[in-house]
Amino acid sequence: WTTSADERIKYYSGTAFYNCKFKLDQLPEGKKVIINLGSFTAMAKVTVNGIYAGGLWTAPFQLDISKLVKQGENELKIEVVNTWVNRLIGDSKLPLEKRLTWCPVNPYTPTSPLQPSGLFGPVCIQSLK
């Protein structure tokens, strides 16, 4: 998000939703189906076919989704939440009356580096023995 030219995205603090569909021609027999999110900042929740699969915040960023997938089309939803660091940095560039956030001790300045935010992937779905 931090590479966006749109300051509403660049300094955004909150949740972003990633959705896609994927197809399984057949379910792998005797194997687990694992989703690996690759990399993201800072927390993620995964839903498969409308059922909550679990939350992730530490490596390895993967979940067993064997009981949630079906043969044919499947729906995947990933919610990624970042921290408020980028919002604090963005707000520090604004006049006081336009700032969205406030805290008694703010170590961030307009020149502080932004925290990488979002889902970086690669997102992989694999079958494992």
Coordinates of C-alpha atoms in Angstrom, one line a residue:
W1 CA 0.0 0.0 0.0
T2 CA 2.9 2.3 0.8
T3 CA 4.0 2.6 -2.9
S4 CA 0.6 4.1 -3.9
A5 CA 0.6 7.7 -5.1
D6 CA -2.8 8.1 -3.4
E7 CA -2.1 9.3 0.2
R8 CA -5.4 7.7 1.4
I9 CA -3.8 4.3 0.6
K10 CA -0.2 5.2 1.2
Y11 CA -0.9 6.1 4.9
Y12 CA -3.9 3.8 5.4
S13 CA -4.3 2.0 8.7
G14 CA -6.8 -0.8 8.8
T15 CA -8.1 -3.8 6.9
A16 CA -7.8 -4.6 3.2
F17 CA -9.7 -7.5 1.6
Y18 CA -8.3 -9.7 -1.1
N19 CA -10.7 -12.0 -2.9
C20 CA -10.3 -14.6 -5.6
K21 CA -11.7 -17.9 -6.9
F22 CA -9.7 -21.0 -7.7
K23 CA -10.6 -24.3 -9.2
L24 CA -9.6 -27.8 -8.0
D25 CA -10.2 -30.4 -10.7
Q26 CA -10.0 -33.1 -8.0
L27 CA -9.4 -33.3 -4.3
P28 CA -6.0 -34.8 -3.5
E29 CA -6.6 -38.2 -1.7
G30 CA -4.7 -38.8 1.5
K31 CA -3.0 -35.4 1.4
K32 CA -3.5 -32.1 3.2
V33 CA -4.4 -29.0 1.3
I34 CA -2.3 -26.1 2.7
I35 CA -2.6 -22.4 1.9
N36 CA 0.6 -20.4 2.3
L37 CA 0.3 -16.6 2.2
G38 CA 4.0 -15.9 1.6
S39 CA 4.5 -12.6 3.2
F40 CA 2.3 -9.8 4.6
T41 CA 2.2 -7.1 7.3
A42 CA 0.9 -7.4 10.0
M43 CA -2.0 -9.9 10.6
A44 CA -4.3 -11.9 8.3
K45 CA -7.5 -13.8 8.5
V46 CA -8.4 -16.5 5.9
T47 CA -11.8 -17.6 4.8
V48 CA -12.4 -20.4 2.3
N49 CA -15.9 -21.0 0.9
G50 CA -17.4 -18.7 3.5
I51 CA -15.8 -20.6 6.4
Y52 CA -13.2 -19.1 8.7
A53 CA -9.9 -21.0 8.3
G54 CA -7.8 -19.2 10.8
G55 CA -5.7 -16.2 11.6
L56 CA -2.0 -15.7 11.0
W57 CA 0.6 -13.2 12.4
T58 CA 3.8 -15.2 12.6
A59 CA 5.8 -17.4 10.2
P60 CA 5.2 -19.8 8.6
F61 CA 2.1 -18.0 7.2
Q62 CA 0.2 -21.2 6.3
L63 CA -3.0 -23.0 7.3
D64 CA -4.5 -26.4 6.7
I65 CA -7.6 -25.9 4.5
S66 CA -8.2 -29.5 3.7
K67 CA -11.7 -29.6 5.2
L68 CA -12.8 -26.4 3.6
V69 CA -11.9 -26.9 -0.1
K70 CA -14.2 -28.7 -2.5
Q71 CA -13.8 -30.1 -6.0
G72 CA -14.6 -27.4 -8.6
E73 CA -14.7 -23.7 -7.8
N74 CA -13.6 -22.4 -4.4
E75 CA -13.8 -18.9 -3.0
L76 CA -10.9 -17.4 -1.1
K77 CA -11.0 -14.3 1.1
I78 CA -7.9 -12.9 2.9
E79 CA -8.2 -9.9 5.2
V80 CA -4.9 -8.2 6.0
V81 CA -4.6 -5.6 8.8
N82 CA -1.6 -3.4 9.3
T83 CA -0.6 -1.3 12.3
W84 CA -1.2 2.4 12.7
V85 CA 2.4 3.4 12.1
N86 CA 1.8 4.6 8.6
R87 CA -1.2 6.6 9.6
L88 CA 0.8 8.3 12.4
I89 CA 3.5 9.2 9.8
G90 CA 1.0 10.5 7.3
D91 CA -0.8 12.5 10.0
S92 CA 2.5 14.0 11.2
K93 CA 2.6 15.8 7.8
L94 CA -0.7 17.5 8.3
P95 CA -1.7 20.5 10.4
L96 CA -2.9 19.5 13.9
E97 CA -6.6 20.2 13.1
K98 CA -6.6 17.8 10.1
R99 CA -4.9 14.9 11.8
L100 CA -7.0 11.7 12.2
T101 CA -4.9 10.2 15.0
W102 CA -3.4 11.3 18.3
C103 CA -1.2 9.8 20.9
P104 CA 0.7 11.3 23.8
V105 CA 4.1 10.0 22.6
N106 CA 4.6 9.8 18.9
P107 CA 8.1 8.8 17.8
Y108 CA 7.2 9.1 14.1
T109 CA 7.9 12.2 12.0
P110 CA 7.1 13.2 8.4
T111 CA 10.5 11.6 7.3
S112 CA 10.1 8.3 9.2
P113 CA 10.2 5.3 6.9
L114 CA 6.8 3.7 6.2
Q115 CA 6.1 0.2 7.3
P116 CA 5.5 -2.2 4.4
S117 CA 1.8 -3.0 4.4
G118 CA -0.5 -5.4 2.6
L119 CA -0.3 -8.9 1.1
F120 CA 3.0 -9.5 -0.7
G121 CA 2.6 -13.2 -1.4
P122 CA 3.1 -15.3 -3.3
V123 CA -0.1 -17.0 -2.2
C124 CA 0.2 -20.7 -2.9
I125 CA -2.2 -23.6 -2.4
Q126 CA -0.5 -26.9 -2.2
S127 CA -1.2 -30.5 -1.4
L128 CA 1.2 -32.2 1.1
K129 CA 1.5 -35.8 2.4

